[in-house]
Short mmCIF file of C-alpha atoms in Angstrom, two decimals:
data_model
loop_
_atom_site.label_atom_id
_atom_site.label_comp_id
_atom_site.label_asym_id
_atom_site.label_seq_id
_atom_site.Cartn_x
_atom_site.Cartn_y
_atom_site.Cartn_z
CA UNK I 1217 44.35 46.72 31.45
CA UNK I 1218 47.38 44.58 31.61
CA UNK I 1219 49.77 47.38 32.27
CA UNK I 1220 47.40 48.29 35.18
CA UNK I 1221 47.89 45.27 36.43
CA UNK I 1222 51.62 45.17 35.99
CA UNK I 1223 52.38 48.73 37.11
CA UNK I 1224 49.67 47.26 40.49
CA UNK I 1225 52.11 44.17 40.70
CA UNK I 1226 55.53 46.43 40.99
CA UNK I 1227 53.69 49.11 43.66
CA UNK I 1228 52.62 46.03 45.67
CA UNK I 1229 55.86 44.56 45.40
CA UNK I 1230 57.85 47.72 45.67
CA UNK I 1231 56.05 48.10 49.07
CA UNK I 1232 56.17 45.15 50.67
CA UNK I 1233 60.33 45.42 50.00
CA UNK I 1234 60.34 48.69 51.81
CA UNK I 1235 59.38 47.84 54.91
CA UNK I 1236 61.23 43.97 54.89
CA UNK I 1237 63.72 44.22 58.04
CA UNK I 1238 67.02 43.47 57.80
CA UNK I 1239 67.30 40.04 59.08
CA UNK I 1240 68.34 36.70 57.81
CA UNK I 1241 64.51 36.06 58.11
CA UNK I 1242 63.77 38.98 55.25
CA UNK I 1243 64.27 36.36 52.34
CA UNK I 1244 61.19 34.50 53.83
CA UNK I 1245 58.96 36.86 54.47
CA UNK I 1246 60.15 38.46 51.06
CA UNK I 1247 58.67 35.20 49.79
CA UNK I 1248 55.47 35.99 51.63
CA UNK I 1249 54.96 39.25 50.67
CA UNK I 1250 56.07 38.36 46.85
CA UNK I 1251 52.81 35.33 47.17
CA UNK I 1252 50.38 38.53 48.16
CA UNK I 1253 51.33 40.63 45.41
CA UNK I 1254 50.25 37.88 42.79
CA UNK I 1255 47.66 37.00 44.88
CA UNK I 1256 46.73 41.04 44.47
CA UNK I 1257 47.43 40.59 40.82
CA UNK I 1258 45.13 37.82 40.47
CA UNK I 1259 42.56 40.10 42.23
CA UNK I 1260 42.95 43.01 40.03
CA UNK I 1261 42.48 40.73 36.67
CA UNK I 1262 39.55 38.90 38.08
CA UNK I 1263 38.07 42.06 39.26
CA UNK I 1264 38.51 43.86 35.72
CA UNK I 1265 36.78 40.54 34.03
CA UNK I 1266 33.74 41.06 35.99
CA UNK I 1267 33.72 45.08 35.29
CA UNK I 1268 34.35 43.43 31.28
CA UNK I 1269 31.09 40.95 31.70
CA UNK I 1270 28.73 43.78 33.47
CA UNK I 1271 29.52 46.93 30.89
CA UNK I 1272 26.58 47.96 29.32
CA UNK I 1273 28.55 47.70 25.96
CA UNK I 1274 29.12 44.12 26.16
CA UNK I 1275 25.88 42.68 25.12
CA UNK I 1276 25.49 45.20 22.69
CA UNK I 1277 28.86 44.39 20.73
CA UNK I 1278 27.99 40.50 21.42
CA UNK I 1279 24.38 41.09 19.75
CA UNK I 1280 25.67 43.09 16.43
CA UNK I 1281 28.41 40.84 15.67
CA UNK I 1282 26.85 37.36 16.37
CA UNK I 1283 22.97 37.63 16.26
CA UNK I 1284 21.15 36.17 13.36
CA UNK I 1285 18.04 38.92 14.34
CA UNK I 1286 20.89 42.31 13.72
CA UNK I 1287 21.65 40.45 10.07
CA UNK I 1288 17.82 39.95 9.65
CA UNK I 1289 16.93 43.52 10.45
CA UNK I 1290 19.64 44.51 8.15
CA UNK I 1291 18.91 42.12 4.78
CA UNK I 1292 15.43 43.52 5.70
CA UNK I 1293 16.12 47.24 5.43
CA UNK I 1294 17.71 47.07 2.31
CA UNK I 1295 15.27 44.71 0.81
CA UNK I 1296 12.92 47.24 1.50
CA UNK I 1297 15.33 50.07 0.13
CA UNK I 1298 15.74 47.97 -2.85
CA UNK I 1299 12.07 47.40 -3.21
CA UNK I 1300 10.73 51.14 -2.58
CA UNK I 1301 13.86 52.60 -5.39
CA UNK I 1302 12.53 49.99 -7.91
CA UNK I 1303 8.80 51.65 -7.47
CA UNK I 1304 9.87 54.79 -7.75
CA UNK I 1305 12.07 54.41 -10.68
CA UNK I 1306 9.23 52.68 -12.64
CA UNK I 1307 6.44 55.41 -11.89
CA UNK I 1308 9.09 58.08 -12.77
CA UNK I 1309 10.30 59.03 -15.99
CA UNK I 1310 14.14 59.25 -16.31
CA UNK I 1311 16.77 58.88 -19.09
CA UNK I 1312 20.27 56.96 -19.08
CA UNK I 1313 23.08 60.20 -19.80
CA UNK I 1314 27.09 58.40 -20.07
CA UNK I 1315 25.76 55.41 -17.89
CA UNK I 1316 23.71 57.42 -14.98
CA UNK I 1317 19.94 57.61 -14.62
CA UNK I 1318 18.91 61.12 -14.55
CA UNK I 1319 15.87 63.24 -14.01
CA UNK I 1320 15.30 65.48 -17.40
CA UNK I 1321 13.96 69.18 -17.00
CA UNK I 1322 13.53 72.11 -18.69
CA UNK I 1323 14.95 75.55 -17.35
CA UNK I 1324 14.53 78.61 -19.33
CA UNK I 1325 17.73 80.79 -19.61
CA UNK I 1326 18.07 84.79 -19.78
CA UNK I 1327 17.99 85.08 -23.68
CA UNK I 1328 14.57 82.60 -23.89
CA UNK I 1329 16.12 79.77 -25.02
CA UNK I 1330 15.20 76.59 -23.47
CA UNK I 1331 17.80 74.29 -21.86
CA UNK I 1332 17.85 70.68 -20.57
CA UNK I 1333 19.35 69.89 -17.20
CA UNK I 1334 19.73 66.59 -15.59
CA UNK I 1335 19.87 66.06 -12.31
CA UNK I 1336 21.58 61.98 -11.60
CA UNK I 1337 19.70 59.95 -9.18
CA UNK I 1338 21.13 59.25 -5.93
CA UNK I 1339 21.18 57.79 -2.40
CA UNK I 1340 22.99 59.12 0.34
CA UNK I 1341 24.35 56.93 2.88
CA UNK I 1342 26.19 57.64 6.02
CA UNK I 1343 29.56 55.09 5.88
CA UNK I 1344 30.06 53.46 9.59
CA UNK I 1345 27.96 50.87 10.56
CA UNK I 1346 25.93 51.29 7.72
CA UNK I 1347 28.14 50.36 5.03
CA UNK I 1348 31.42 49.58 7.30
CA UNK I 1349 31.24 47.26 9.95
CA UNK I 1350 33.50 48.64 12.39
CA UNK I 1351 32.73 46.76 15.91
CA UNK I 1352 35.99 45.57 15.60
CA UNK I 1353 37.30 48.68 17.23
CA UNK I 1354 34.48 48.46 19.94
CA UNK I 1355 35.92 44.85 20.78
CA UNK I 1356 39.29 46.09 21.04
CA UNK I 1357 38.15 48.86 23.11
CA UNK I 1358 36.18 46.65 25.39
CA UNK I 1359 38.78 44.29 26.17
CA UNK I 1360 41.79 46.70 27.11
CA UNK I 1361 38.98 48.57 28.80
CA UNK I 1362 40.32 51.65 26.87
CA UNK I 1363 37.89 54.42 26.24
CA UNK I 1364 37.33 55.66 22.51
CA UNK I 1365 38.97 58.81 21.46
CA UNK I 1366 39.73 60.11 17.84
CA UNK I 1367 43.38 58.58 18.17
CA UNK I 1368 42.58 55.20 18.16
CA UNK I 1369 39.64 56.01 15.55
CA UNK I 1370 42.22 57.39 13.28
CA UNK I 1371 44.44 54.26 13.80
CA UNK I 1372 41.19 51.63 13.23
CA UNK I 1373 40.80 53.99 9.78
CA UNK I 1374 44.35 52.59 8.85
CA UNK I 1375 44.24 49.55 9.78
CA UNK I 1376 40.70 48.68 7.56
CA UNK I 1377 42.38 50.63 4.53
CA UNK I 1378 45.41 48.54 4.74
CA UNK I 1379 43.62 45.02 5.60
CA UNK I 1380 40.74 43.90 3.08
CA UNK I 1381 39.86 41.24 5.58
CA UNK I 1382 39.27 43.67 8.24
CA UNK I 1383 36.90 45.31 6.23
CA UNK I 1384 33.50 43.57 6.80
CA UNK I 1385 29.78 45.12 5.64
CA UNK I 1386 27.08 45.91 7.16
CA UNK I 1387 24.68 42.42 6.18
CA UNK I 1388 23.23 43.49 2.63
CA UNK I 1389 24.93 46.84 1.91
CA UNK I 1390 27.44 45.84 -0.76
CA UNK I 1391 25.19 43.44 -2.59
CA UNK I 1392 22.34 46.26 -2.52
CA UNK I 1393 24.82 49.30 -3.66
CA UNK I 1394 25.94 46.78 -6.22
CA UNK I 1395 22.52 46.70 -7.60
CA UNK I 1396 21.79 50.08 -7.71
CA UNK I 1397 25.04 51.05 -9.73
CA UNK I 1398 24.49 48.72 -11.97
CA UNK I 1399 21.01 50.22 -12.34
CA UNK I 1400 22.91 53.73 -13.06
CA UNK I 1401 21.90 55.52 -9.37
CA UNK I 1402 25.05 56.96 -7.88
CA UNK I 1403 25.82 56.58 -4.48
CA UNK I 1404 26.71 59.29 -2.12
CA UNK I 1405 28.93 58.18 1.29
CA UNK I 1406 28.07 61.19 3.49
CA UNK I 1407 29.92 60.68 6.74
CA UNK I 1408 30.90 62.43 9.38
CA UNK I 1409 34.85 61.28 9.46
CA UNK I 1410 36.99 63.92 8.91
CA UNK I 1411 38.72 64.54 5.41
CA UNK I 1412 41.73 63.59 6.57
CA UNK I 1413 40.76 60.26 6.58
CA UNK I 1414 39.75 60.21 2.87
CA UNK I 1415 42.70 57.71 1.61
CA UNK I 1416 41.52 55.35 4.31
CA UNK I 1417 37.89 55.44 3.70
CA UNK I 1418 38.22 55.11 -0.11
CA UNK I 1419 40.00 51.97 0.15
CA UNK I 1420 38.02 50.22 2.78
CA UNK I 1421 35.00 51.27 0.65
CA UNK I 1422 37.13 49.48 -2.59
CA UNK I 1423 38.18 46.60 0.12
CA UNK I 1424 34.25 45.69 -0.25
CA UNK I 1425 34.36 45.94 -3.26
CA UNK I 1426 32.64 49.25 -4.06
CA UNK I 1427 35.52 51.03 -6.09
CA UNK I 1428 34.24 53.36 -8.87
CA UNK I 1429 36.16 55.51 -10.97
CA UNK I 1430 34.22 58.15 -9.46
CA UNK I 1431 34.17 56.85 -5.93
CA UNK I 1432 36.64 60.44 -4.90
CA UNK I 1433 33.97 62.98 -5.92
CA UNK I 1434 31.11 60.52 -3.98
CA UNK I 1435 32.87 60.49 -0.95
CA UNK I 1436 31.54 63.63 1.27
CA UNK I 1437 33.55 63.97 4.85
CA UNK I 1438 33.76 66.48 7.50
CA UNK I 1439 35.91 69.53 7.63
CA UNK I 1440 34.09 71.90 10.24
CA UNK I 1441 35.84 75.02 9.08
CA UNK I 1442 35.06 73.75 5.24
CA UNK I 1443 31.47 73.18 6.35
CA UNK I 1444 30.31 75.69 8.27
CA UNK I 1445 32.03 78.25 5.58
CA UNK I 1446 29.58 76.65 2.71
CA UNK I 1447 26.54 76.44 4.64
CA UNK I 1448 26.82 80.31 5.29
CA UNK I 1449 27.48 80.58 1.44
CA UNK I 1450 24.81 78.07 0.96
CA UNK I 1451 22.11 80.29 2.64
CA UNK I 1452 23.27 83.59 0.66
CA UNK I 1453 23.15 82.09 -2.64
CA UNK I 1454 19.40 81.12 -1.78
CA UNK I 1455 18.54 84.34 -0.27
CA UNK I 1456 17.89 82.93 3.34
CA UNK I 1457 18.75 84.23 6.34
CA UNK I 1458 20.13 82.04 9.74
CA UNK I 1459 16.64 82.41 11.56
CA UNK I 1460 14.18 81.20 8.53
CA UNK I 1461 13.23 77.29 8.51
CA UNK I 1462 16.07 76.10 6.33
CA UNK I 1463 18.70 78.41 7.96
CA UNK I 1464 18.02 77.03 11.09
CA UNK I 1465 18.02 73.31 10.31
CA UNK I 1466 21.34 74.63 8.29
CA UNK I 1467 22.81 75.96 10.83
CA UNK I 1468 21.76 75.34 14.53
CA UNK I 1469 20.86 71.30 13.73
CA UNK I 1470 22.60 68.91 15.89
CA UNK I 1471 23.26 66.98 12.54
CA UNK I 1472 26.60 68.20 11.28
CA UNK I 1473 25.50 67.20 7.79
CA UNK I 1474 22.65 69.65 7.27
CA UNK I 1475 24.76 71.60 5.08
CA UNK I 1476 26.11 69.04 3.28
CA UNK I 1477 23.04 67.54 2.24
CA UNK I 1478 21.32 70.80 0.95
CA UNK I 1479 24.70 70.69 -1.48
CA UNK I 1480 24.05 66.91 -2.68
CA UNK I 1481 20.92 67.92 -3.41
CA UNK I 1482 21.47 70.97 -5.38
CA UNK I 1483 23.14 68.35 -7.99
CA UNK I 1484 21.18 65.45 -7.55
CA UNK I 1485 17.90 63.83 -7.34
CA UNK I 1486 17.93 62.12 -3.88
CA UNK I 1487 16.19 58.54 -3.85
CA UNK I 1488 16.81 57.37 -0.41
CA UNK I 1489 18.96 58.36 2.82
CA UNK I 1490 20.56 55.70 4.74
CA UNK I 1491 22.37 55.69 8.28
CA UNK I 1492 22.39 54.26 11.65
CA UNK I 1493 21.63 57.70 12.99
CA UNK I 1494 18.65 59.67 13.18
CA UNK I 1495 21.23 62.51 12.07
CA UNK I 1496 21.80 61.11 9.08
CA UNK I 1497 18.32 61.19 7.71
CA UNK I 1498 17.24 65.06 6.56
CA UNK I 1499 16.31 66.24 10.25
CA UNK I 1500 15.94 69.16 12.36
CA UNK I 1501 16.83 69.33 16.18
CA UNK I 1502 17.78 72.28 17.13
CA UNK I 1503 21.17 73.15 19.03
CA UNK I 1504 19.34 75.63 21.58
CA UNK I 1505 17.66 72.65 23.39
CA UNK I 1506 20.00 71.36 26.11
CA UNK I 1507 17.70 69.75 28.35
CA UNK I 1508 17.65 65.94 27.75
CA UNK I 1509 14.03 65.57 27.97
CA UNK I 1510 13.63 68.47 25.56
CA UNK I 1511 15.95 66.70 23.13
CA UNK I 1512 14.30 63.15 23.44
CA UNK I 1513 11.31 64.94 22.88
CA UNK I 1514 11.98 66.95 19.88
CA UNK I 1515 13.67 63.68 18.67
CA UNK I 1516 11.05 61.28 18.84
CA UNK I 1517 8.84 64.35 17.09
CA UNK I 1518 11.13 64.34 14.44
CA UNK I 1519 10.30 60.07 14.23
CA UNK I 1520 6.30 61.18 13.97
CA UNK I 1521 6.43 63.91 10.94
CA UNK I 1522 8.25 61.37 8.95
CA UNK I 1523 6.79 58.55 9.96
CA UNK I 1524 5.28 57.74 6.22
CA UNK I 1525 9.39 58.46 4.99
CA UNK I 1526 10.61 55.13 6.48
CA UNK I 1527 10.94 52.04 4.55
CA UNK I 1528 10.30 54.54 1.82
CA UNK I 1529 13.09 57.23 1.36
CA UNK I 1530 13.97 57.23 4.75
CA UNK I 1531 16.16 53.83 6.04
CA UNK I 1532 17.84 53.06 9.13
CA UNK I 1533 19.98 50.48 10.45
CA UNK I 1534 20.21 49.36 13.93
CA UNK I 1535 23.18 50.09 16.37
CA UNK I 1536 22.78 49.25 19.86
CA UNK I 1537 26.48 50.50 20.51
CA UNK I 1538 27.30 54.38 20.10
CA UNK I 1539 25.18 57.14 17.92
CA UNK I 1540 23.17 60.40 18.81
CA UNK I 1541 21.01 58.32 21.20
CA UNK I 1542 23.65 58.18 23.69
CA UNK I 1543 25.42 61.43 23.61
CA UNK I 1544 24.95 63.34 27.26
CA UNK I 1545 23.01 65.94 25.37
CA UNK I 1546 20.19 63.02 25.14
CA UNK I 1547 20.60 60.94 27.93
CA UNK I 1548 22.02 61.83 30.84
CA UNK I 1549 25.17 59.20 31.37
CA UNK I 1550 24.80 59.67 35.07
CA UNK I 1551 21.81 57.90 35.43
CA UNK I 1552 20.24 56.28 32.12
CA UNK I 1553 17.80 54.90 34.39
CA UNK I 1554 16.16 58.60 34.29
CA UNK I 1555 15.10 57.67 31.18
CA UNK I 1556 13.56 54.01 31.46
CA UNK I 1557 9.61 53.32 32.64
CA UNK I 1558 8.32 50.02 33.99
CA UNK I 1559 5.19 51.72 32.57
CA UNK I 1560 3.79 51.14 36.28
CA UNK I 1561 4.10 47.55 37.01
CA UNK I 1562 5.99 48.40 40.22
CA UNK I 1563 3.34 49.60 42.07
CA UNK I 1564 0.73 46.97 40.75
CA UNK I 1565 3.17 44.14 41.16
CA UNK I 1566 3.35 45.30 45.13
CA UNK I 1567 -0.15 45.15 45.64
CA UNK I 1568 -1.19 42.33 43.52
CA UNK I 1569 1.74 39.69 44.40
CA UNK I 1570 0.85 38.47 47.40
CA UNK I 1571 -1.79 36.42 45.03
CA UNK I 1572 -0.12 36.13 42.28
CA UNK I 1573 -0.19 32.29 40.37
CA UNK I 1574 0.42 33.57 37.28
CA UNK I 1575 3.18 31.83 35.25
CA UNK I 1576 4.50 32.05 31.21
CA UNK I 1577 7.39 31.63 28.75
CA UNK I 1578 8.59 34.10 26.41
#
């Protein structure tokens, strides 16, 4: 913003000295015209304040980082994870193999002989803004009213890895994933950063505190060509096509972690999925829709046949600020209003408020 404002400053300027005439009188009026250009200046920076105090992003950013309700919702979703993994460890049966609680079965091999296979238990958890607090970035953002691209992601990546106090939690993540290592259930950070940001995320992930020495082989990132290669290979090795239930969700899901969670779960028992993201739960919304309506719908579908999932395997944290709610593919960035109901007080308030007395608190 403030090279806006400075390159505004030197136009102004520049312009008023073009047209000063060449009399002893210019210095004056120089003087004048030098008095609107800051004036100007002062106009621009009070003008980009008020665009800073009326984005829709503001409050958002000002509610995660500094409202006791986000950290209450937060503490509460993991006290719930932590809660719903304890029942399920003591109604299962599982044994401890070099430290990590595993799930014991029997698989027959060619020759007849029997052989054990364990399967380690897990949770898979997406890493920003549900393990990472990254709002920082959205505050930096906000103020230099600079958009987001992956350029400035990349940099925010660095910065975290080579900062420990820039690296802040989401409330009750580290304390929680604490607890369940030390119970021997590995954690999986599934995220959709690229892998060439492996380095960065590996150290802010040991800047909270969450180093293990097999912290490299948990961390699962994005590489499109990587991904989309070994979720075709995926589908041939179990004898499904593209079109059947699990190809689709494989392949044509808006999630971009489909595959990648059909491979965590060909090598371990999954507990619990965590994210901030309806994405990064185990999902299907299909690419083909386009329509926003038809997405919101298939969405809040999705929300209804796993309804009896969350607070139970299924946990998600709250982000007001960016996710797969507010991509143009769901809501039309035109005109969000499209998608907001006064669930018909307009016309009732129109006909009834002429004798209206009515009067509360909330």
């Amino acid at each position: 913003m403030s090279k806006f404002v400075n390159r505004f400053a030197c136009i102004v300027a520049l312009c008023a000295a073009c047209v000063l005439p060449m009399e002893a009188q210019a210095a004056d009026k120089s003087a004048k015209d030098l008095g609107r250009a800051k004036k100007a200046v002062q106009t621009v920076k009070k003008e980009a304040s008020v665009k800073l105090k009326d984005t829709r992003f503001t409050a958002s950013i000002a509610w995660l980082q500094s409202s006791a309700e986000y950290k209450a919702l937060c503490y509460q979703t993991y006290n719930m994870a932590a809660q719903a993994i304890n029942d399920q460890i003591r109604l299962g049966s599982y044994v401890r193999v070099n430290g990590k609680l595993c799930e014991e079965t029997l698989e027959r091999t060619e020759d007849g002989k029997l052989m054990r296979i364990y399967h380690p238990l897990a949770i898979v958890l997406d890493v920003d803004e549900t393990v990472v607090d990254n709002s920082g970035i959205e505050v930096w953002c906000l103020l230099n009213q600079i958009p987001y691209d992956e350029n400035i992601w990349g940099a925010w990546c660095r910065f975290q890895a080579e900062n420990k106090e820039a690296c802040k939690e989401v409330p009750g993540a580290v304390s929680f994933l604490l607890y369940c290592q030390e119970m021997g259930i590995t954690p999986i950070y599934l995220t959709d950063r690229d892998e060439s940001a492996r380095e960065y995320t590996r150290r802010a992930l040991e800047n909270l505190g969450l180093g293990t020495d097999d912290l490299d082989k948990c961390l699962i990132l994005h590489n499109k060509k990587r991904d989309e290669a070994a979720a075709k290979k995926l589908l041939e090795d179990m004898g499904e096509s593209a079109t059947s239930v699990l190809g689709q969700e494989v392949t044509n899901n808006y999630s971009k972690k489909a595959g990648r969670r059909v491979e965590v779960r060909t090598k371990y028992k999954v507990l619990g999925w965590f994210g901030d993201n309806l994405y990064d739960m185990p999902v299907f919304v299909s690419r083909d829709l386009t329509k926003c309506e038809d997405v919101l719908e298939a969405r809040n579908e999705q929300v209804k046949q796993h309804v009896n999932k969350l607070g139970n395997v299924f946990f998600i944290l709250p982000n007001p600020i960016y996710g797969s709610w507010l991509k143009k593919e769901t809501i039309p960035d035109a005109d969000m209003s499209s998608v907001m109901s006064d669930y018909g007080f307009g016309p009732w308030y129109e006909k009834h408020k002429a004798n209206l007395k009515e009067a509360s608190g909330r």
